[in-house]
N, CA and C atoms as an extended XYZ file, in Angstrom:
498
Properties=species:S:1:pos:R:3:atomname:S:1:resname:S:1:resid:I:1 pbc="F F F"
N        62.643        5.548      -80.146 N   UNK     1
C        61.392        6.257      -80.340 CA  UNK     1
C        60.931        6.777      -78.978 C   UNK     1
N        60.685        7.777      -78.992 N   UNK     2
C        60.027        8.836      -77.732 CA  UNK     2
C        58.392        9.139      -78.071 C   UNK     2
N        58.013        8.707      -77.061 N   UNK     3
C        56.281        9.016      -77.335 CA  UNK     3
C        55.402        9.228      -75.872 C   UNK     3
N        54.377        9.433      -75.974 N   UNK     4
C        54.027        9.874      -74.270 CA  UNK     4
C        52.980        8.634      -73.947 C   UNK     4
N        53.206        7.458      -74.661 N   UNK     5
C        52.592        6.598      -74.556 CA  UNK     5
C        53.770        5.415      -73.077 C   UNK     5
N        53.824        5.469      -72.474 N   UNK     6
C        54.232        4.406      -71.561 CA  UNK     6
C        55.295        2.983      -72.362 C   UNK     6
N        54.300        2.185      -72.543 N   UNK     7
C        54.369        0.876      -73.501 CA  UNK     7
C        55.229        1.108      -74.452 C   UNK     7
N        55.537        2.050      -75.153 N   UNK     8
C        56.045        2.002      -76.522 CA  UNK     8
C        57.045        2.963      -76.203 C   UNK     8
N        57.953        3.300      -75.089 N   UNK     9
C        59.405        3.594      -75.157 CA  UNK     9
C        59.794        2.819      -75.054 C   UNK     9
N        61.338        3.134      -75.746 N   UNK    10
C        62.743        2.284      -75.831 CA  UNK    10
C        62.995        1.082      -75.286 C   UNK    10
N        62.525        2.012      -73.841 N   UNK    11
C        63.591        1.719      -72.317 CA  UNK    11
C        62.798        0.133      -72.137 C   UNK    11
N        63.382       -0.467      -71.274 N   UNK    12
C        63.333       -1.548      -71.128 CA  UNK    12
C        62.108       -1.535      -69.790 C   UNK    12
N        61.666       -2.688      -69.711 N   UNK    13
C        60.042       -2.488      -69.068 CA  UNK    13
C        60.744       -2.094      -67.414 C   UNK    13
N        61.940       -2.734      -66.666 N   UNK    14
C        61.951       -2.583      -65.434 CA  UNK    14
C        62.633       -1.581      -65.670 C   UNK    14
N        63.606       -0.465      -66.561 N   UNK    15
C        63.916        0.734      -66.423 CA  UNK    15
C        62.320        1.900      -66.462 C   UNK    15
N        61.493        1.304      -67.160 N   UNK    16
C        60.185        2.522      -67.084 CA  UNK    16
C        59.462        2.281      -65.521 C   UNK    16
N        59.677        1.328      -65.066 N   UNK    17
C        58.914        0.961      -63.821 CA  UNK    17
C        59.799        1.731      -62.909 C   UNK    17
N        60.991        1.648      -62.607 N   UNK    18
C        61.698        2.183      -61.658 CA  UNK    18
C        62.062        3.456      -62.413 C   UNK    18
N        61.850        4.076      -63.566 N   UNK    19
C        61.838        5.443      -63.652 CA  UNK    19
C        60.421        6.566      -62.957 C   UNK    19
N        59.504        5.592      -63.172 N   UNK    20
C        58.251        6.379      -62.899 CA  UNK    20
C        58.318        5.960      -61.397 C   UNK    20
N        58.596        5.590      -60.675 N   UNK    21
C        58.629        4.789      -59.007 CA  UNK    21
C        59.520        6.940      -58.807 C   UNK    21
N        60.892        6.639      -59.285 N   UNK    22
C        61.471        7.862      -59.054 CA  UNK    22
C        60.997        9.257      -59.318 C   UNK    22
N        60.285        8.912      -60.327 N   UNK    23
C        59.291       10.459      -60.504 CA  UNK    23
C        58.826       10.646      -59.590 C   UNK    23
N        57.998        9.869      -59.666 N   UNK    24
C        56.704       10.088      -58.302 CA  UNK    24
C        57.301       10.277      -57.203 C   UNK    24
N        58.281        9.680      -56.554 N   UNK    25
C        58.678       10.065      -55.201 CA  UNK    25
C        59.335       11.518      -55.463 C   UNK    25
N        60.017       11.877      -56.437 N   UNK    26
C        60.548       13.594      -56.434 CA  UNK    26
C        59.323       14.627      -56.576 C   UNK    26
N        58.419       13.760      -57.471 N   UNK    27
C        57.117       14.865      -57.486 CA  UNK    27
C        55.825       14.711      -55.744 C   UNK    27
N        56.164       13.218      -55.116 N   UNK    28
C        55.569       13.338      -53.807 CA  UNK    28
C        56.670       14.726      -52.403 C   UNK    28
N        57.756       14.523      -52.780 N   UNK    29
C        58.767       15.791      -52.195 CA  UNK    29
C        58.497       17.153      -52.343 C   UNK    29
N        58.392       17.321      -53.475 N   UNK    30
C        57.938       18.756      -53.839 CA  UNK    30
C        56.485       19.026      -53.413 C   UNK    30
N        55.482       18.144      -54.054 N   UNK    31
C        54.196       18.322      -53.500 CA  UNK    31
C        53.894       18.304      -52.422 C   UNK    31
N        54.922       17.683      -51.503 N   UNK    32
C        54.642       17.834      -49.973 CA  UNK    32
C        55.351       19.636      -49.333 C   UNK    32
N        55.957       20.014      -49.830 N   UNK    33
C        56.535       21.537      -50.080 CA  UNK    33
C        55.693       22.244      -50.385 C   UNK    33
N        54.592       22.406      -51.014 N   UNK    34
C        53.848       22.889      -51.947 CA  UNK    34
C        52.507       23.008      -50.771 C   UNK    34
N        52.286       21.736      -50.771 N   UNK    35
C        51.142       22.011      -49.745 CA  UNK    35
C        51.443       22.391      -48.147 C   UNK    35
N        52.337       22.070      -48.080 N   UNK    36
C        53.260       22.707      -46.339 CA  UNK    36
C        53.377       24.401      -46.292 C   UNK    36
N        53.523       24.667      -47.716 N   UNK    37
C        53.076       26.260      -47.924 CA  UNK    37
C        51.730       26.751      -47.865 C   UNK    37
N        51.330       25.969      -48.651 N   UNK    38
C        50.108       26.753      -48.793 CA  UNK    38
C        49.052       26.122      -46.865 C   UNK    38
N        49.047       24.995      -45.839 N   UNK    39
C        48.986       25.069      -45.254 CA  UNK    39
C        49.307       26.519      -43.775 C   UNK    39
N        50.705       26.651      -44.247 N   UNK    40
C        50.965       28.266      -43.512 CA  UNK    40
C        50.197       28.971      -43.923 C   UNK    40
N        50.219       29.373      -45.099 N   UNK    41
C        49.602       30.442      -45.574 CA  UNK    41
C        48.078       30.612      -45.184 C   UNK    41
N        47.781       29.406      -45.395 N   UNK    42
C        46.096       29.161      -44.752 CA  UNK    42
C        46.129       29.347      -43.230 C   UNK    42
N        46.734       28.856      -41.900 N   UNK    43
C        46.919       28.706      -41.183 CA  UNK    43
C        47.007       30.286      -40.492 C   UNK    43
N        47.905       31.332      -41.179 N   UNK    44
C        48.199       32.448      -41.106 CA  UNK    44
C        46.985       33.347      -40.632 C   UNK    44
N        45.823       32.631      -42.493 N   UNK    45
C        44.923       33.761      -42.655 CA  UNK    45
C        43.763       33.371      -41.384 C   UNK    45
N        44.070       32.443      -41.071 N   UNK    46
C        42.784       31.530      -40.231 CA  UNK    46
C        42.972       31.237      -38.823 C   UNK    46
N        44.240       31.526      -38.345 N   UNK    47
C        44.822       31.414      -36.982 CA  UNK    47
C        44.545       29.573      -36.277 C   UNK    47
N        44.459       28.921      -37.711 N   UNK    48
C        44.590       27.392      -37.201 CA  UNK    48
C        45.525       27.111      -36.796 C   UNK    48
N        45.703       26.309      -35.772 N   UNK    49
C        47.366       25.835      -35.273 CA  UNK    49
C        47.459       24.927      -36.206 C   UNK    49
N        48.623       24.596      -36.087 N   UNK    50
C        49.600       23.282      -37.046 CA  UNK    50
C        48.548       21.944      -36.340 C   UNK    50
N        48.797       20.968      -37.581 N   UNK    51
C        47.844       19.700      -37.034 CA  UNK    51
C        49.310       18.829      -36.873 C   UNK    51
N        48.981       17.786      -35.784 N   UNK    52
C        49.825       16.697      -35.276 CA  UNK    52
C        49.225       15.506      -35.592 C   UNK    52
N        48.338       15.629      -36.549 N   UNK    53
C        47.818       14.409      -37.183 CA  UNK    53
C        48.886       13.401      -37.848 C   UNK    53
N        49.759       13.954      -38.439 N   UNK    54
C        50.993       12.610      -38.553 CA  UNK    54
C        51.003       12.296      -37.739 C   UNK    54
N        51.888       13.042      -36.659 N   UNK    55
C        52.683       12.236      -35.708 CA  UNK    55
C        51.606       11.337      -34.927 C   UNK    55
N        50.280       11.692      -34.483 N   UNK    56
C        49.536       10.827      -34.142 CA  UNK    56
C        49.176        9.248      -34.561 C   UNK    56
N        49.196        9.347      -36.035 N   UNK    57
C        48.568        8.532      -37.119 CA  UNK    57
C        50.219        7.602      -36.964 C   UNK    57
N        51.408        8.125      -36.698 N   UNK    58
C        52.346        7.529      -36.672 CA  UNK    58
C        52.944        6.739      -35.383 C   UNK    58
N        52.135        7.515      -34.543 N   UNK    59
C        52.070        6.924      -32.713 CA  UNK    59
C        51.208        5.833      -32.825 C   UNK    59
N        50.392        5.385      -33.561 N   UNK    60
C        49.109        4.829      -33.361 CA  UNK    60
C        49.389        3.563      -33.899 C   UNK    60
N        50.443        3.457      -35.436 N   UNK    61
C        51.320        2.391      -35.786 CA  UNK    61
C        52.168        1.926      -35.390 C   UNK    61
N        53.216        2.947      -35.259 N   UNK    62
C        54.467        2.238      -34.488 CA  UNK    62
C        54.468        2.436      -33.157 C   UNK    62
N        53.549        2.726      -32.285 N   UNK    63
C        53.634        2.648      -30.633 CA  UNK    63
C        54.817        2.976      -29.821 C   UNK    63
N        55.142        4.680      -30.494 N   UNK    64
C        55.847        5.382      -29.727 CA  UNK    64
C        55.550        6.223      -28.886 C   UNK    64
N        56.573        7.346      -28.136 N   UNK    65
C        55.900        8.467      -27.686 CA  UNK    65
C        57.071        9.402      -27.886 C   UNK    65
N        57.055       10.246      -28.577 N   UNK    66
C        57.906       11.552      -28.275 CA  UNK    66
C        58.543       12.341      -26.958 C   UNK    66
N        59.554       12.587      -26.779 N   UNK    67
C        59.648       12.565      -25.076 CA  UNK    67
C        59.778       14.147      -24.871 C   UNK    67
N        59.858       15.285      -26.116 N   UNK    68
C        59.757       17.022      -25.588 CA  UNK    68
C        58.996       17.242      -27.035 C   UNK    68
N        59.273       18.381      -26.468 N   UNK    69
C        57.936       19.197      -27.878 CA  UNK    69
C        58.685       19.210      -29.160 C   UNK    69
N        60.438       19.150      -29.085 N   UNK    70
C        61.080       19.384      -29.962 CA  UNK    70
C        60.982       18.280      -30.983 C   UNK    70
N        61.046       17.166      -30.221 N   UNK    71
C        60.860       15.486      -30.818 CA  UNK    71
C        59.250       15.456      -31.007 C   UNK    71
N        58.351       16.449      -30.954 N   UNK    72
C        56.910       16.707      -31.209 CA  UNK    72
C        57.171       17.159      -32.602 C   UNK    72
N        57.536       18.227      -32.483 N   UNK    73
C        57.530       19.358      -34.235 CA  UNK    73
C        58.299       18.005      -35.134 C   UNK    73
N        59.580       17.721      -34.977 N   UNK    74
C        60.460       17.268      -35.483 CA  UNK    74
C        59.687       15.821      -36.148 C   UNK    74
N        59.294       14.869      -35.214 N   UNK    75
C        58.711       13.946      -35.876 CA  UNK    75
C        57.318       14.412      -36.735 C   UNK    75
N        56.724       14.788      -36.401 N   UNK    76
C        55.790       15.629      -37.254 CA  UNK    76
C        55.886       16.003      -38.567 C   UNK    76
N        56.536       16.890      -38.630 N   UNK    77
C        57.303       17.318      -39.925 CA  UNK    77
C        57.845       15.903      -40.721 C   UNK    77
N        58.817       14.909      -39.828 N   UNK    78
C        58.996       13.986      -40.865 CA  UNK    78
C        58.125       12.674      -41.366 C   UNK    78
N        57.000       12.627      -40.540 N   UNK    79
C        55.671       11.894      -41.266 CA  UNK    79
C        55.132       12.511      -41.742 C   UNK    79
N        54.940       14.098      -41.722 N   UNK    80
C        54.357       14.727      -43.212 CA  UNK    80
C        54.999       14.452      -44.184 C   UNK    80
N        56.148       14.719      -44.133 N   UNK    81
C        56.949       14.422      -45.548 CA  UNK    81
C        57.544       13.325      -46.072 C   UNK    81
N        56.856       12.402      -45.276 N   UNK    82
C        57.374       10.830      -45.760 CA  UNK    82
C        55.956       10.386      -45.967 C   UNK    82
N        54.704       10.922      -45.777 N   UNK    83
C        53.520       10.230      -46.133 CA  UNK    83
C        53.554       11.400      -47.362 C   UNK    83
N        53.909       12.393      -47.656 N   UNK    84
C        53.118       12.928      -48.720 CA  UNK    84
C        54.209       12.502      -50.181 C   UNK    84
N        55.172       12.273      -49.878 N   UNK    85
C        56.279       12.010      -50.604 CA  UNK    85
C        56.015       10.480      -50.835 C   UNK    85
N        55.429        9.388      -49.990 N   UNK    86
C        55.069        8.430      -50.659 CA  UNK    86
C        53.505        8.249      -51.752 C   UNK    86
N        52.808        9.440      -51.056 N   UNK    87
C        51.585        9.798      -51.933 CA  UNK    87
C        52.214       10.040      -53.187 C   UNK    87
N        53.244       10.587      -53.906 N   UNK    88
C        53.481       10.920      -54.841 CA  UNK    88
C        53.174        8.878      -55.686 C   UNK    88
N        53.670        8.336      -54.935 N   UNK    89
C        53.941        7.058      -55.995 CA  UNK    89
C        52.122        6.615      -56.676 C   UNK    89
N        51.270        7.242      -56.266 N   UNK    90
C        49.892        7.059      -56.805 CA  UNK    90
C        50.094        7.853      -58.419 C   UNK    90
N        51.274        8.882      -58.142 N   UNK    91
C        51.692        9.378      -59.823 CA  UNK    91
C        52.383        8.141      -60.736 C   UNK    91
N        52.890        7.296      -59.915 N   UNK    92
C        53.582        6.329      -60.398 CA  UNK    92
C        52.974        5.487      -61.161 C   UNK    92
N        52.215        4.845      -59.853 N   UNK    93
C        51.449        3.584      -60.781 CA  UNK    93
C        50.309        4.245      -62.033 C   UNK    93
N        49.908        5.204      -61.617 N   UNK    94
C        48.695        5.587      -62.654 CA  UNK    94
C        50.131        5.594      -64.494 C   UNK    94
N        51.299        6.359      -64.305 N   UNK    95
C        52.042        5.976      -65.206 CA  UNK    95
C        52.284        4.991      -65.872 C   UNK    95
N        52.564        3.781      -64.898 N   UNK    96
C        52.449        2.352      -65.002 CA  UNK    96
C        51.333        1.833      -66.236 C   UNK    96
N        50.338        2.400      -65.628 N   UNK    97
C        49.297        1.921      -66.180 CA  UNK    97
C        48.148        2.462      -67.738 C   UNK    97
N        49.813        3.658      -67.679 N   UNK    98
C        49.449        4.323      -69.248 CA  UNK    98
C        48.321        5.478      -69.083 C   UNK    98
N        48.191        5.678      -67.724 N   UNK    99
C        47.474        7.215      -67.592 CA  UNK    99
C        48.811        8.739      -66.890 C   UNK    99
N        47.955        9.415      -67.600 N   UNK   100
C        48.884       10.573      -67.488 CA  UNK   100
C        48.111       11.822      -67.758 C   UNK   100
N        48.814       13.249      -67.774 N   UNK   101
C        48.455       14.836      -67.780 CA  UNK   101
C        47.196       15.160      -66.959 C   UNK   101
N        46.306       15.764      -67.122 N   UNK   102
C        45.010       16.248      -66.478 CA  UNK   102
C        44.368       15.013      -66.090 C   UNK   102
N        43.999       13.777      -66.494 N   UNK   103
C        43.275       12.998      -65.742 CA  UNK   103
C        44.163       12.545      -64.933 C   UNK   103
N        45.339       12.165      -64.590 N   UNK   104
C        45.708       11.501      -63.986 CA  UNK   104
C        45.981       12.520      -62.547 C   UNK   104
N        46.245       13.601      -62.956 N   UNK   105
C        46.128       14.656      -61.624 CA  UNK   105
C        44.811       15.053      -60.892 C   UNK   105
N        43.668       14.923      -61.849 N   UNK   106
C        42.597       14.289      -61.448 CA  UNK   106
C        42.473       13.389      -60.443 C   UNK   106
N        42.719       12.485      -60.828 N   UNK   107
C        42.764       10.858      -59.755 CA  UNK   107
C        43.506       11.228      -58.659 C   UNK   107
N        44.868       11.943      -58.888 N   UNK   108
C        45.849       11.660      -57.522 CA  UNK   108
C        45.469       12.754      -57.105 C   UNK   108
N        44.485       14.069      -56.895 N   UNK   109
C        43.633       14.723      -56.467 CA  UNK   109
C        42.817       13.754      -55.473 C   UNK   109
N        41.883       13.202      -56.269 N   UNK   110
C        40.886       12.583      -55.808 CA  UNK   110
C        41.516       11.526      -54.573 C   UNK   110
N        42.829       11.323      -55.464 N   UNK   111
C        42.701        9.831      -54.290 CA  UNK   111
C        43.414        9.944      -52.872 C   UNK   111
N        44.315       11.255      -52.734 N   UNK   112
C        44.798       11.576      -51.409 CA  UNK   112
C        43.276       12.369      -50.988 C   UNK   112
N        42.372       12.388      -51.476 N   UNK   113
C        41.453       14.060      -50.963 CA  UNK   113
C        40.655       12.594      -49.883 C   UNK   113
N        40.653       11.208      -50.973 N   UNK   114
C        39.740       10.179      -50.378 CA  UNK   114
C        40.648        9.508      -49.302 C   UNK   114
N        41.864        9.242      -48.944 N   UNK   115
C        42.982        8.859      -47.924 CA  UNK   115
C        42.678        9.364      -46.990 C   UNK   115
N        42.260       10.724      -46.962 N   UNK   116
C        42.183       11.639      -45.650 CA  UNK   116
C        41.021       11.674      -45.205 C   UNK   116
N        39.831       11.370      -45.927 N   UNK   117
C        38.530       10.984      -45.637 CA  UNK   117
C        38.267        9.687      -45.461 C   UNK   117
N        39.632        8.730      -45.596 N   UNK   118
C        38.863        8.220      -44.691 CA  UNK   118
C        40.042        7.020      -43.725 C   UNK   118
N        41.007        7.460      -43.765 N   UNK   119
C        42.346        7.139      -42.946 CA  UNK   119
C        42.061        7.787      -41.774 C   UNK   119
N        41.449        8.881      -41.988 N   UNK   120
C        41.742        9.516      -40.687 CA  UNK   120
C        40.300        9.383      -39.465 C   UNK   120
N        39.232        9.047      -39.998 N   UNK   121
C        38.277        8.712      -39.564 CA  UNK   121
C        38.558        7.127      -38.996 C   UNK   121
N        39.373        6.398      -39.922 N   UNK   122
C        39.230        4.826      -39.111 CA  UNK   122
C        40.379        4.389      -38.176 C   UNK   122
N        40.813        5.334      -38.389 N   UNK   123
C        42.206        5.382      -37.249 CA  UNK   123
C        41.754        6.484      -35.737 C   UNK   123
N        40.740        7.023      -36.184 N   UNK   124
C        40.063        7.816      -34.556 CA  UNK   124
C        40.693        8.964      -34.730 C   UNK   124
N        41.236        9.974      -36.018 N   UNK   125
C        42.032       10.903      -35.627 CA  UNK   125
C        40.947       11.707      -36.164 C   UNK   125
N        40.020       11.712      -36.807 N   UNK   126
C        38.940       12.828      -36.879 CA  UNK   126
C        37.410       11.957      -36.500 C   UNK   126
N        36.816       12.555      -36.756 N   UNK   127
C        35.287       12.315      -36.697 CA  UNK   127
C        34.841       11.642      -38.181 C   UNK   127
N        33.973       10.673      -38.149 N   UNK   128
C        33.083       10.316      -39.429 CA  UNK   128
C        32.941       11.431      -40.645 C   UNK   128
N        33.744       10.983      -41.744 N   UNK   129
C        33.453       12.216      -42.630 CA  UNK   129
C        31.933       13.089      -42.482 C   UNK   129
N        30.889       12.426      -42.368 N   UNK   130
C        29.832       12.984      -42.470 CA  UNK   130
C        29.686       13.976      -41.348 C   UNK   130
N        30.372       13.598      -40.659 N   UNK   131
C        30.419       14.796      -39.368 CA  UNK   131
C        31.370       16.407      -39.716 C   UNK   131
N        31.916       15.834      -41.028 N   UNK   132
C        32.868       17.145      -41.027 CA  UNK   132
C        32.131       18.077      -41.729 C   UNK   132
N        32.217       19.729      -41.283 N   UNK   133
C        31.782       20.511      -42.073 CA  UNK   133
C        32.454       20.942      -43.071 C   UNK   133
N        31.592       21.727      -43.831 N   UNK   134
C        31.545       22.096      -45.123 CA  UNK   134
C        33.319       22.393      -45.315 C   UNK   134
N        33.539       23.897      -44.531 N   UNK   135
C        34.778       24.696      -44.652 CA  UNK   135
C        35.886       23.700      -44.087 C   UNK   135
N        35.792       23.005      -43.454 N   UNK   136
C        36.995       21.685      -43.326 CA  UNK   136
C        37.256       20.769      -44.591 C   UNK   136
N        35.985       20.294      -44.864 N   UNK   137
C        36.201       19.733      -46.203 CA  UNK   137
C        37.215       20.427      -47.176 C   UNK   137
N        36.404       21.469      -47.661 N   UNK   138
C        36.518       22.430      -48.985 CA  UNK   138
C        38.193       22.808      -48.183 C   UNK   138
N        38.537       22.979      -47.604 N   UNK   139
C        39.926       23.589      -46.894 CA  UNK   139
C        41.039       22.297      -47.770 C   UNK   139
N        40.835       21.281      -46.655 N   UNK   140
C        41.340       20.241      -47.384 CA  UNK   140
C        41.638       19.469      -48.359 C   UNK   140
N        40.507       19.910      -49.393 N   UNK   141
C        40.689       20.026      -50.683 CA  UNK   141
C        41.562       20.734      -51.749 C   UNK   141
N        41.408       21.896      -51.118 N   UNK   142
C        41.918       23.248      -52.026 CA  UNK   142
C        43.837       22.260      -51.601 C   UNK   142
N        43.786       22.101      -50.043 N   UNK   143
C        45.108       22.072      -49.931 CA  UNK   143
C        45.768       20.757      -50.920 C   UNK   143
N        44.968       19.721      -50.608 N   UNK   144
C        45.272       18.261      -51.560 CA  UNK   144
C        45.011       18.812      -53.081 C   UNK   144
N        44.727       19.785      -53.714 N   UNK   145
C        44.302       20.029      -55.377 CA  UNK   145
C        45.785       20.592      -55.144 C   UNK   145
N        46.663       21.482      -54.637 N   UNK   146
C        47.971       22.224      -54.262 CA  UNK   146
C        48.600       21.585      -54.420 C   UNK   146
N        48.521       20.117      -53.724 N   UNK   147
C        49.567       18.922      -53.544 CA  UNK   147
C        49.712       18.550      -55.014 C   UNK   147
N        48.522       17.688      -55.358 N   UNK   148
C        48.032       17.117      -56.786 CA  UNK   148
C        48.599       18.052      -57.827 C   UNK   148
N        48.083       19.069      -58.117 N   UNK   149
C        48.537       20.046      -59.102 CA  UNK   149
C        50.262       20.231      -59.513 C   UNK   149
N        51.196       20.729      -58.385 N   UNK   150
C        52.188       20.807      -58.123 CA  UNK   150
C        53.145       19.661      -58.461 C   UNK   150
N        52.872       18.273      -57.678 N   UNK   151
C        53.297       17.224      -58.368 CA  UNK   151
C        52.619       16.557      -59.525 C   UNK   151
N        51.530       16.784      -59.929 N   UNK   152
C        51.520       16.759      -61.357 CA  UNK   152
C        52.363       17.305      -62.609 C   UNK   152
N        52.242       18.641      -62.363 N   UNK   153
C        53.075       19.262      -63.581 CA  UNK   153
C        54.495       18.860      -63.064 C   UNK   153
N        55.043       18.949      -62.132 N   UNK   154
C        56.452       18.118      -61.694 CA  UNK   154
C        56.220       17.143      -62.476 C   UNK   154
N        55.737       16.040      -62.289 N   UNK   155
C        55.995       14.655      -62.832 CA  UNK   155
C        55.567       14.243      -64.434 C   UNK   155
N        54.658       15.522      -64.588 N   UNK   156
C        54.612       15.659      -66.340 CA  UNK   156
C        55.772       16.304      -67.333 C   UNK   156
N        56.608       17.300      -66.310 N   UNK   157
C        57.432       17.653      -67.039 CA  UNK   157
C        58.538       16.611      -66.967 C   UNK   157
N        58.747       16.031      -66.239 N   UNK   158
C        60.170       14.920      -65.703 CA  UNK   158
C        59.822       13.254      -66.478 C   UNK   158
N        58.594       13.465      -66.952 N   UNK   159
C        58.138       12.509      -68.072 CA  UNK   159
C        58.044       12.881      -69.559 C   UNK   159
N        57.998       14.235      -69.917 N   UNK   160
C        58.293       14.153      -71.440 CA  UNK   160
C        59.204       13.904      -71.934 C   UNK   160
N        59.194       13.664      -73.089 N   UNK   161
C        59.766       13.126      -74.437 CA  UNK   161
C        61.030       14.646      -74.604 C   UNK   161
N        62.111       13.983      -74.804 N   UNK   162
C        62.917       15.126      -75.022 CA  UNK   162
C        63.258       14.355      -76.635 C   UNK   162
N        63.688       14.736      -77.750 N   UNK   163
C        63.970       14.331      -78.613 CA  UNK   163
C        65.776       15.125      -78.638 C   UNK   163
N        66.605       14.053      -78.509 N   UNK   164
C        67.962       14.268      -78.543 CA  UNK   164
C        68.856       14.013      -80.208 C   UNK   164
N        69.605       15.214      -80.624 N   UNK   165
C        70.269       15.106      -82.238 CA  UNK   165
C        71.810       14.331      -81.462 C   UNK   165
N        71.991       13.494      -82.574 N   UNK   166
C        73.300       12.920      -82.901 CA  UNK   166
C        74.029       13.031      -83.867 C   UNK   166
């Protein structure tokens, strides 16, 4: 039996757990693609430079230092895409837990938009949310709804019900 209910497929409980673990990380990959675009694109219209907020946020844990600009971009790029690609697993557990489609892209909206408001404030890499203005906010949003959206319908389509003839 195929149903879009969680609980009540086939599959055996640790095959649905480690199926939805794998969603989410292919739909955190793409969504990190998704918003790395639409970042340029914003960046383009707005003449913002690229942020080094990973690699910072990643200096600050593991107590490294990059030794040229190349090992600057390079690590950069791969804590964007290993933090946004583990953001995907917030698609996971909400699966887990028998939520799914529009609310649940909802939440994993909400809940990277709230990571960055406030990860990045208690780690010293921005200012007190309340200090941020309006168009930073709303920026960051639009870009995390890009993320959310993108790996949503990714991980909604890689979760339906296919009904197979024998």
């Amino acid at each position: 039996m195929c149903n879009d209910h969680f609980e009540y497929c086939d599959e055996p409980w640790s095959g649905k757990v480690a199926g939805a673990i794998g969603k989410g990380l292919i739909a955190g990959i793409i969504g990190t693609v998704a918003i790395t675009i639409s970042q340029q694109i914003e960046m383009n219209k707005t003449g913002r430079q690229p942020s080094t907020t990973p690699l910072q946020a990643a200096q600050l844990l593991l107590k490294f230092k990059p030794e040229s600009d190349d090992a600057i971009q390079g690590l950069n790029n791969l804590v964007h895409f290993s933090y946004g690609t583990a953001l995907g697993l917030i698609r996971s557990i909400l699966k887990i837990l028998g939520i799914g489609g529009l609310f649940a892209t909802i939440l994993h909206i909400g809940s990277v938009q709230a990571l960055a408001m406030i990860l990045l404030p208690k780690m010293k890499l921005a200012p007190p949310v309340n200090q941020w203005d309006k168009k930073t906010i709303q920026i960051g949003l639009i870009h995390h709804t890009v993320y959310g959206v993108v790996a949503g319908i990714l991980f909604d389509w890689m979760s339906r019900c296919v009904k197979r003839k024998f």
